[in-house]
Coordinates of C-alpha atoms in Angstrom, one line a residue:
Chain A
M74 CA -4.5 -5.0 9.1
C75 CA -8.0 -5.3 10.6
N76 CA -7.8 -1.7 11.7
S77 CA -7.5 -0.1 8.3
T78 CA -10.2 -2.4 6.9
M79 CA -12.6 -1.4 9.6
L80 CA -11.7 2.2 9.1
K81 CA -12.5 1.9 5.4
Q82 CA -15.8 0.2 6.2
E83 CA -16.7 2.9 8.6
F84 CA -15.8 5.6 6.2
L85 CA -17.8 4.0 3.4
K86 CA -20.9 3.6 5.5
K87 CA -20.8 7.2 6.6
W88 CA -20.1 8.5 3.3
I89 CA -22.9 6.6 1.6
K90 CA -25.2 7.8 4.3
G91 CA -24.2 11.4 3.6
L92 CA -24.7 10.9 -0.1
H93 CA -28.2 9.6 0.6
I94 CA -29.0 12.6 2.6
Y95 CA -27.9 14.8 -0.2
N96 CA -29.9 12.8 -2.6
N97 CA -33.0 13.2 -0.5
L98 CA -32.4 16.9 -0.3
N99 CA -32.6 16.8 -4.0
K100 CA -30.7 19.9 -4.6
C101 CA -27.8 18.7 -6.6
V102 CA -28.5 19.3 -10.2
T103 CA -25.3 20.3 -11.9
I104 CA -22.2 18.2 -12.0
S105 CA -20.3 20.7 -9.8
D106 CA -23.0 20.6 -7.2
R107 CA -22.8 16.8 -7.2
K108 CA -19.1 16.9 -7.0
K109 CA -19.2 19.3 -4.0
A110 CA -21.7 17.2 -2.3
I111 CA -19.7 14.0 -2.8
K112 CA -16.5 15.6 -1.7
L113 CA -18.2 17.2 1.3
S114 CA -19.8 14.0 2.6
A115 CA -16.5 12.2 2.0
D116 CA -14.7 14.8 4.1
V117 CA -17.2 14.7 6.8
A118 CA -17.2 11.0 6.8
I119 CA -13.5 10.7 7.1
A120 CA -13.3 13.3 9.8
S121 CA -16.0 11.6 11.8
T122 CA -14.1 8.3 11.7
R123 CA -11.6 10.0 13.9
K124 CA -14.3 10.9 16.3
A125 CA -12.7 14.2 17.2
A126 CA -9.7 12.5 18.6
T127 CA -7.4 14.6 16.4
H128 CA -7.2 18.2 15.8
W129 CA -7.5 18.1 12.1
S130 CA -10.8 16.2 12.1
K131 CA -12.2 18.8 14.4
A132 CA -10.9 21.6 12.3
L133 CA -12.3 19.9 9.2
M134 CA -15.7 19.7 10.7
D135 CA -15.6 23.3 11.8
D136 CA -14.6 24.3 8.4
V137 CA -17.5 22.3 6.8
V138 CA -20.0 23.8 9.2
S139 CA -18.8 27.3 8.8
R140 CA -19.0 27.1 5.0
D141 CA -22.8 26.5 4.9
G142 CA -24.8 26.4 8.0
N143 CA -28.0 24.6 7.3
N144 CA -27.5 21.5 5.4
I145 CA -24.3 20.8 6.8
I146 CA -25.6 20.7 10.3
L147 CA -28.0 18.0 9.2
V148 CA -25.3 16.0 7.6
Q149 CA -23.1 16.4 10.6
Q150 CA -25.8 15.4 12.8
I151 CA -26.3 12.1 11.2
L152 CA -22.7 11.4 10.3
G153 CA -20.9 12.7 13.2
G154 CA -23.1 11.1 15.8
G155 CA -20.3 10.5 18.1
Q156 CA -19.3 14.1 18.3
N157 CA -22.6 15.8 18.6
A158 CA -24.8 13.1 19.9
E159 CA -24.3 13.9 23.4
K160 CA -26.4 17.0 22.9
N161 CA -30.0 16.4 22.6
N162 CA -32.2 17.9 20.0
S163 CA -32.7 21.1 21.8
G164 CA -29.0 21.5 22.2
L165 CA -28.2 20.9 18.6
I166 CA -28.7 24.4 17.6
T167 CA -26.5 25.6 20.4
C168 CA -24.0 23.0 19.5
S169 CA -23.8 24.0 15.9
N170 CA -23.6 27.7 17.0
R171 CA -20.7 26.8 19.2
I172 CA -19.1 25.1 16.3
L173 CA -19.6 28.1 14.1
R174 CA -18.3 30.3 16.8
R175 CA -15.3 28.1 17.3
S176 CA -14.4 28.1 13.7
H177 CA -14.8 31.8 13.6
N178 CA -12.4 32.2 16.5
N179 CA -10.0 29.9 14.8
I180 CA -10.0 32.0 11.7
M181 CA -9.5 35.1 13.8
A182 CA -6.7 33.6 15.7
C183 CA -5.0 32.5 12.6
R184 CA -5.0 35.9 11.1
K185 CA -3.4 37.4 14.2
A186 CA -0.9 34.7 14.6
R187 CA 0.7 34.9 11.2
R188 CA 4.1 36.4 11.2
R189 CA 6.6 37.3 8.5
V190 CA 10.0 35.8 8.5
V191 CA 12.7 38.2 7.4
P192 CA 16.0 36.6 6.6
R193 CA 18.9 38.4 8.1
C194 CA 22.1 36.4 7.5
V195 CA 23.4 34.0 5.0
K196 CA 24.7 31.2 7.2
S197 CA 23.9 27.8 6.0
S198 CA 22.2 26.9 9.2
S199 CA 20.0 29.9 9.1
I200 CA 19.2 29.1 5.5
A201 CA 18.3 25.6 6.4
R202 CA 16.1 26.8 9.2
K203 CA 14.4 29.2 6.9
L204 CA 13.7 26.5 4.5
V205 CA 12.3 24.3 7.1
K206 CA 10.2 27.1 8.4
N207 CA 8.8 27.8 4.9
K208 CA 7.9 24.2 4.4
T209 CA 6.3 24.0 7.8
R210 CA 4.2 26.9 6.9
V211 CA 3.1 25.3 3.7
L212 CA 2.3 22.1 5.5
K213 CA 0.3 24.0 8.0
S214 CA -1.8 25.4 5.2
L215 CA -2.4 22.0 3.9
V216 CA -3.5 20.2 7.0
P217 CA -6.8 21.3 8.3
G218 CA -6.5 23.2 11.5
G219 CA -2.7 23.3 11.1
Q220 CA -2.3 27.0 11.5
K221 CA -2.6 26.8 15.2
M222 CA -0.3 23.9 15.9
D223 CA 3.3 23.9 16.7
G224 CA 5.8 21.8 14.9
H225 CA 5.6 18.8 17.1
R226 CA 1.8 18.6 17.0
L227 CA 1.7 19.4 13.4
I228 CA 3.7 16.3 12.5
K229 CA 1.6 14.1 14.6
E230 CA -1.5 15.5 13.0
T231 CA 0.0 15.2 9.5
L232 CA 0.7 11.5 10.2
D233 CA -2.9 10.9 11.1
Y234 CA -4.2 13.0 8.3
I235 CA -2.2 11.2 5.7
V236 CA -3.5 7.9 6.9
S237 CA -7.0 9.1 6.7
L238 CA -6.6 10.7 3.3
R239 CA -5.3 7.4 2.0
V240 CA -8.3 5.6 3.3
Q241 CA -10.5 8.1 1.7
V242 CA -8.8 8.0 -1.6
D243 CA -8.8 4.2 -1.6
V244 CA -12.5 3.8 -0.9
M245 CA -13.4 6.6 -3.3
R246 CA -11.3 5.1 -6.1
R247 CA -12.9 1.7 -5.7
L248 CA -16.3 3.1 -5.7
A249 CA -15.6 5.2 -8.7
C250 CA -14.1 2.3 -10.6
A251 CA -17.1 0.1 -9.7
A252 CA -19.5 2.8 -10.7
E253 CA -17.8 3.3 -14.0
R254 CA -18.0 -0.3 -14.7
F255 CA -21.7 -0.2 -14.5
H256 CA -22.1 3.0 -16.3
P257 CA -19.4 3.3 -18.8
Chain B
M54 CA 34.0 -5.0 37.9
G55 CA 37.5 -3.7 38.2
F56 CA 36.8 -0.5 40.0
G57 CA 39.6 1.5 41.3
F58 CA 38.2 2.2 44.6
D59 CA 41.0 4.5 45.4
E60 CA 40.0 6.7 42.6
I61 CA 36.5 6.7 43.7
H62 CA 37.1 7.3 47.3
G63 CA 39.4 10.1 46.4
P64 CA 36.8 12.5 45.6
I65 CA 34.5 11.2 48.2
S66 CA 36.8 11.4 51.2
G67 CA 37.5 15.1 50.8
P68 CA 34.7 17.4 51.3
P69 CA 33.2 18.5 48.1
E70 CA 34.5 21.9 47.8
T71 CA 34.0 22.8 44.3
D72 CA 32.2 21.1 41.7
S73 CA 35.1 21.0 39.3
N74 CA 37.2 19.0 41.7
S75 CA 34.8 16.2 41.8
F76 CA 34.3 16.2 38.2
T77 CA 37.9 16.2 37.4
A78 CA 38.2 13.3 39.6
L79 CA 35.4 11.7 37.6
L80 CA 37.3 12.6 34.5
E81 CA 40.2 10.5 35.6
L82 CA 38.0 7.5 35.7
P83 CA 38.0 5.3 32.7
P84 CA 34.8 5.5 30.8
P85 CA 33.3 2.3 31.9
Q86 CA 33.5 3.3 35.4
A87 CA 32.2 6.7 34.6
V88 CA 29.3 5.0 32.9
E89 CA 28.6 3.0 36.0
L90 CA 28.5 6.2 37.9
L91 CA 25.7 7.4 35.8
I92 CA 23.5 4.5 36.6
K93 CA 20.8 5.8 38.7
E94 CA 19.4 4.2 41.7
D95 CA 16.9 4.9 44.2
F96 CA 17.7 7.4 46.9
P97 CA 16.3 7.4 50.3
A98 CA 14.1 10.1 51.4
K99 CA 16.4 11.9 53.8
P100 CA 18.8 14.3 52.4
M101 CA 22.1 13.8 54.1
P102 CA 25.1 16.0 53.6
P103 CA 27.8 13.3 54.2
P104 CA 27.5 10.5 51.8
I105 CA 26.9 7.1 53.2
F106 CA 29.0 4.3 51.7
P107 CA 27.0 1.2 51.3
S108 CA 28.7 -2.0 50.4
N109 CA 27.2 -2.1 47.0
I110 CA 29.7 -1.1 44.5
A111 CA 27.3 0.6 42.2
L112 CA 26.0 2.6 45.1
I113 CA 29.5 3.7 45.9
D114 CA 30.0 4.9 42.4
R115 CA 26.8 6.9 42.6
A116 CA 27.7 8.2 45.9
S117 CA 30.9 9.5 44.5
K118 CA 29.0 11.1 41.7
F119 CA 26.6 12.7 43.9
S120 CA 29.0 13.7 46.6
I121 CA 29.1 17.0 44.9
Y122 CA 25.5 17.4 45.6
A123 CA 26.0 17.0 49.3
S124 CA 26.3 20.7 49.9
P125 CA 23.0 22.3 49.7
D126 CA 24.5 25.4 48.3
N127 CA 25.3 23.9 45.0
S128 CA 24.9 26.2 42.1
P129 CA 22.5 24.6 39.8
D130 CA 24.3 25.2 36.6
S131 CA 27.8 24.1 36.9
T132 CA 28.5 21.1 34.8
A133 CA 31.4 19.1 33.6
I134 CA 32.1 17.0 30.7
L135 CA 32.8 13.3 31.2
P136 CA 35.3 11.7 28.9
A137 CA 33.5 10.1 26.1
S138 CA 34.9 7.3 24.2
S139 CA 34.1 7.0 20.6
S140 CA 31.9 4.1 21.1
M141 CA 29.9 5.6 23.8
K142 CA 28.1 8.8 24.0
L143 CA 28.6 9.9 27.5
D144 CA 26.5 12.8 28.3
L145 CA 26.7 15.7 30.6
V146 CA 25.2 15.3 33.9
K147 CA 23.4 18.2 35.2
Q148 CA 24.8 19.1 38.5
E149 CA 21.9 19.3 40.7
P150 CA 20.7 17.1 43.4
L151 CA 18.4 14.6 41.9
E152 CA 16.2 11.8 42.4
S153 CA 16.2 9.1 39.9
D154 CA 14.2 6.4 38.5
S155 CA 15.0 3.0 39.8
H156 CA 17.3 1.4 37.4
P157 CA 16.6 -2.1 36.4
N158 CA 20.2 -3.0 36.9
S159 CA 20.5 -1.7 40.3
S160 CA 20.1 -4.1 43.1
S161 CA 19.4 -2.2 46.2
P162 CA 18.1 1.2 47.0
A163 CA 19.9 3.0 49.8
V164 CA 22.3 5.7 49.0
S165 CA 22.2 9.0 50.7
N166 CA 23.1 12.1 49.0
Q167 CA 19.9 13.7 48.5
S168 CA 20.0 17.3 48.7
S169 CA 16.9 19.2 49.4
K170 CA 17.3 21.4 46.5
S171 CA 14.2 21.4 44.4
G172 CA 13.8 22.7 41.0
K173 CA 13.4 21.7 37.5
R174 CA 16.2 19.5 36.3
K175 CA 16.7 17.7 33.1
E176 CA 18.3 14.3 32.8
R177 CA 17.6 11.5 30.6
E178 CA 17.9 8.0 31.9
K179 CA 20.3 5.8 30.2
K180 CA 19.9 2.1 29.7
V181 CA 23.4 1.0 30.4
K182 CA 23.9 -2.6 29.8
E183 CA 26.8 -3.7 31.9
S184 CA 27.9 -6.2 29.4
N185 CA 28.0 -3.6 26.8
K186 CA 29.0 -0.2 28.0
K187 CA 27.4 1.7 25.3
S188 CA 25.1 4.4 26.5
K189 CA 21.8 4.7 24.9
K190 CA 19.6 7.6 25.2
V191 CA 16.4 6.7 26.8
A192 CA 13.7 9.2 26.7
A193 CA 12.3 8.5 30.1
N194 CA 10.9 11.8 30.9
E195 CA 9.0 11.4 34.1
A196 CA 10.3 12.2 37.5
S197 CA 10.6 9.3 39.8
E198 CA 9.6 8.4 43.1
L199 CA 11.5 7.6 46.0
S200 CA 12.5 10.6 47.8
G201 CA 10.0 12.0 50.1
E202 CA 10.0 15.3 48.2
K203 CA 8.8 14.0 44.9
L204 CA 9.8 16.7 42.5
P205 CA 8.5 16.3 39.0
Y206 CA 11.2 16.9 36.6
V207 CA 12.2 15.9 33.1
H208 CA 15.0 13.6 32.6
V209 CA 17.1 14.7 29.7
R210 CA 20.7 13.8 29.1
A211 CA 22.8 16.5 27.5
R212 CA 25.4 15.4 25.0
R213 CA 29.0 16.2 25.2
G214 CA 29.8 19.7 24.2
Q215 CA 26.3 20.9 24.4
A216 CA 24.8 23.4 26.8
T217 CA 22.9 22.2 29.7
D218 CA 20.7 25.0 30.9
S219 CA 17.1 24.2 31.2
H220 CA 16.1 25.9 28.1
S221 CA 18.3 24.2 25.7
L222 CA 17.7 20.9 27.3
A223 CA 14.0 21.4 26.9
E224 CA 14.5 22.4 23.4
R225 CA 16.6 19.4 22.7
A226 CA 13.9 17.1 24.2
R227 CA 11.4 18.7 22.0
R228 CA 13.6 18.4 19.0
E229 CA 14.2 14.7 19.6
K230 CA 10.5 14.1 19.9
I231 CA 10.0 15.9 16.6
N232 CA 12.7 13.8 15.0
A233 CA 11.1 10.6 16.2
R234 CA 7.9 11.6 14.6
M235 CA 9.6 12.7 11.4
K236 CA 11.0 9.2 11.2
L237 CA 7.6 7.8 11.4
L238 CA 6.4 10.1 8.7
Q239 CA 9.4 9.1 6.6
E240 CA 8.3 5.5 6.7
L241 CA 4.8 6.4 5.9
V242 CA 5.4 8.5 2.9
P243 CA 6.8 6.5 0.0
G244 CA 10.2 7.4 -1.1
C245 CA 11.2 9.4 1.9
N246 CA 13.5 6.8 3.4
K247 CA 16.4 7.7 1.3
I248 CA 16.1 11.4 1.8
S249 CA 18.1 13.0 4.5
G250 CA 17.4 16.4 5.8
T251 CA 14.3 17.8 7.3
A252 CA 13.5 20.2 4.5
M253 CA 13.5 17.6 1.8
V254 CA 11.5 15.2 3.9
L255 CA 9.0 18.0 4.6
D256 CA 8.9 18.7 0.9
E257 CA 8.0 15.1 0.1
I258 CA 5.4 15.1 2.8
I259 CA 3.9 18.2 1.4
N260 CA 3.8 16.8 -2.1
H261 CA 2.2 13.6 -0.8
V262 CA -0.5 15.5 1.1
Q263 CA -1.2 17.7 -1.9
A264 CA -1.4 14.7 -4.2
L265 CA -3.8 12.9 -1.9
Q266 CA -6.0 16.0 -1.7
R267 CA -6.0 16.4 -5.4
Q268 CA -6.9 12.8 -5.8
V269 CA -9.9 13.2 -3.6
E270 CA -11.1 16.1 -5.7
F271 CA -10.6 14.3 -8.9
L272 CA -12.3 11.2 -7.6
S273 CA -15.3 13.1 -6.4
M274 CA -15.5 14.7 -9.8
R275 CA -15.4 11.3 -11.4
L276 CA -18.1 10.0 -9.2
A277 CA -20.2 13.1 -9.9
A278 CA -19.8 12.5 -13.6
V279 CA -20.7 8.8 -13.4
N280 CA -24.4 9.2 -12.7
P281 CA -26.9 12.0 -12.7
R282 CA -28.0 11.2 -9.2
I283 CA -25.6 10.6 -6.4
D284 CA -27.2 7.4 -5.4
F285 CA -25.3 4.3 -4.7
N286 CA -27.1 1.2 -3.6
L287 CA -24.3 -0.2 -1.7
D288 CA -25.7 1.0 1.6
A289 CA -28.8 -1.0 1.0
V290 CA -26.7 -4.0 0.9
F291 CA -24.9 -3.0 4.0
A292 CA -28.1 -2.3 5.8
A293 CA -29.4 -5.6 4.8
E294 CA -26.5 -7.5 6.1
S295 CA -26.0 -7.4 9.7
G296 CA -22.8 -6.0 11.0
S297 CA -21.5 -9.3 12.2
S298 CA -22.0 -11.0 8.9
I299 CA -20.0 -8.3 7.2
D300 CA -17.2 -8.9 9.7
N301 CA -17.4 -12.6 9.1
S302 CA -17.2 -12.2 5.4
Y303 CA -14.2 -10.0 5.9
L304 CA -12.5 -12.4 8.1
G305 CA -13.2 -15.2 5.8
M306 CA -11.5 -13.3 3.0
F307 CA -8.3 -12.6 4.7
D308 CA -6.5 -15.2 2.8
P309 CA -4.5 -13.2 0.3
S310 CA -4.3 -16.1 -2.1
I311 CA -7.9 -15.8 -2.9
W312 CA -7.5 -12.3 -4.3
P313 CA -4.8 -12.0 -6.9
E314 CA -3.5 -8.7 -6.0
G315 CA -1.6 -8.1 -9.2
Q316 CA -4.7 -8.9 -11.2
I317 CA -6.7 -6.5 -9.2
N318 CA -4.3 -3.7 -9.7
G319 CA -4.0 -4.6 -13.3
S320 CA -7.7 -4.5 -13.9
R321 CA -8.0 -1.2 -12.0
Q322 CA -5.3 0.3 -14.1
Q323 CA -7.0 -0.7 -17.2
L324 CA -9.9 1.3 -16.2
Y325 CA -8.0 4.4 -15.9
Q326 CA -8.3 6.4 -19.1
Q327 CA -6.2 9.3 -18.0
P328 CA -2.7 8.9 -16.7
L329 CA -3.4 9.2 -13.1
H330 CA -0.7 9.3 -10.5
F331 CA -1.9 6.5 -8.5
D332 CA 1.4 4.7 -8.4
G333 CA 2.2 6.0 -5.0
L334 CA -0.9 4.4 -3.6
H335 CA -0.1 0.9 -4.9
Q336 CA 3.0 0.8 -2.9
P337 CA 3.1 -1.7 -0.1
S338 CA 4.0 0.9 2.4
W339 CA 0.4 1.7 2.6
G340 CA -1.0 -0.9 0.4
R341 CA -1.5 -3.9 2.5
E342 CA -3.1 -5.1 -0.5
D343 CA -4.4 -8.2 1.2
D344 CA -6.7 -6.2 3.4
T345 CA -7.7 -3.8 0.6
S346 CA -8.6 -6.8 -1.5
N347 CA -10.4 -8.2 1.5
F348 CA -12.3 -5.0 1.9
I349 CA -13.8 -5.1 -1.5
S350 CA -15.3 -8.5 -0.9
P351 CA -18.7 -7.3 0.2
E352 CA -18.6 -5.0 -2.7
D353 CA -17.6 -7.9 -4.8
S354 CA -20.6 -9.8 -3.9
L355 CA -22.4 -6.9 -5.5
L356 CA -20.1 -5.8 -8.1
S357 CA -18.0 -8.9 -8.8
Y358 CA -15.1 -6.7 -9.0
D359 CA -12.3 -8.9 -8.2
S360 CA -10.3 -10.0 -11.2
P361 CA -10.4 -9.8 -14.9
P362 CA -11.8 -13.2 -15.5
N363 CA -14.8 -12.2 -13.5
S364 CA -15.3 -9.0 -15.3
A365 CA -17.7 -10.7 -17.6
S366 CA -19.9 -11.5 -14.7
L367 CA -20.2 -7.9 -13.8
Q368 CA -23.1 -7.5 -16.0
S369 CA -25.0 -10.2 -14.1
S370 CA -24.1 -8.8 -10.8
K371 CA -26.7 -8.4 -8.1
L372 CA -26.1 -4.7 -7.7
K373 CA -28.1 -2.4 -9.8
M374 CA -26.5 1.0 -9.8
E375 CA -29.0 3.7 -10.2
L376 CA -28.4 5.3 -13.6

């Protein structure tokens, strides 16, 4: 479908842009540094293709920003033009601060919201429900920003996230194969 | 329509004393007629206690159904169970005065019977085909028009034998939405179609997401290992070409016959040294391989990465990867 092709194109462009930024920064020496940079720019690129329309992309961006303030703001600035572009240069600092604050609030809210499920009876329906609850909890931990979603929204976000992950994996795989062909 | 008007007029003629009476009268109706009763139609704005009997048969049916609503002191929660044939799923009708969406089958608006009771009611609209009296659940969830007092409420139809208070109905609506989405997920994740049960499907989904995330990690490690500097010259090519030309090249390559998909997959798999679990990704559920193969066409112009016969030309490709 045209849609997925365009999505892949967009992702690839943004990702390459991010890689170039990292290259210019010239701080990736070890292989693990490079790997982190590659993965990070890929994540930011795939999240920005969603243009903050989904919760998981916003949460992913928040996560990226909260991990390391400085460089990531630059990367975000260039890759996530649609999200932050409305703010002008003077507002960029406040914008990134807002993102950091929001991610911090998210983390705090998650810590408060967690509950423990204690099984009380052995009816099959309750066992089934407990299973589903456990699995939902695991899924919430996998999908970025999932902790704060209820079941319905979680499934919608998971759908979108799986599609985006597939795009990401596909493009990365092709690039990796192509790169290995040239540099065996 | 062979309606027994006597049966219908029975409950109507008498004043609607108790809800159960009307519904037992409804119960005596054969299912098709009862289904007809459940067809909704537009109601006029005025709430009128005595039902008006228009000439339209369908409206008469609905008048009978809503005659119980004529009294403004109706308790909101009394319900009754309509007889459900095995082929139809007749649902409970919440006993509250209601407005309804205009049904496509209904011909004229008119009927009376609008009580002035407001409140949140749940009913789901049914698409009843008159030729086929099966009732389908339609998740039309918005309140409708017509009465002067437009009350927003959610239409949810309760099934036979199930509670009809607002909470459980809301819950049921939510659950159905979740189930619909789960079905979508089942189609997306390969191998989930045969599994039944939410927990197992969730399991598969979790595995799939974890596998995809692991692949991302692994691929980024591969890319990091490929060259000492993370520098790929693809973007130079993209920058050189205008956006439109890229689109044209994509569109031109949409013919799947140009790109032998099997060969592409085969060549890719040859590259894999380690046993990678990429099988899931090659499945057509996601792999619209024609567009993936089309996607690599601009890359191909650089990498000549399309099929094994062309692999020899990779060396003479235009792209020079920074090494």
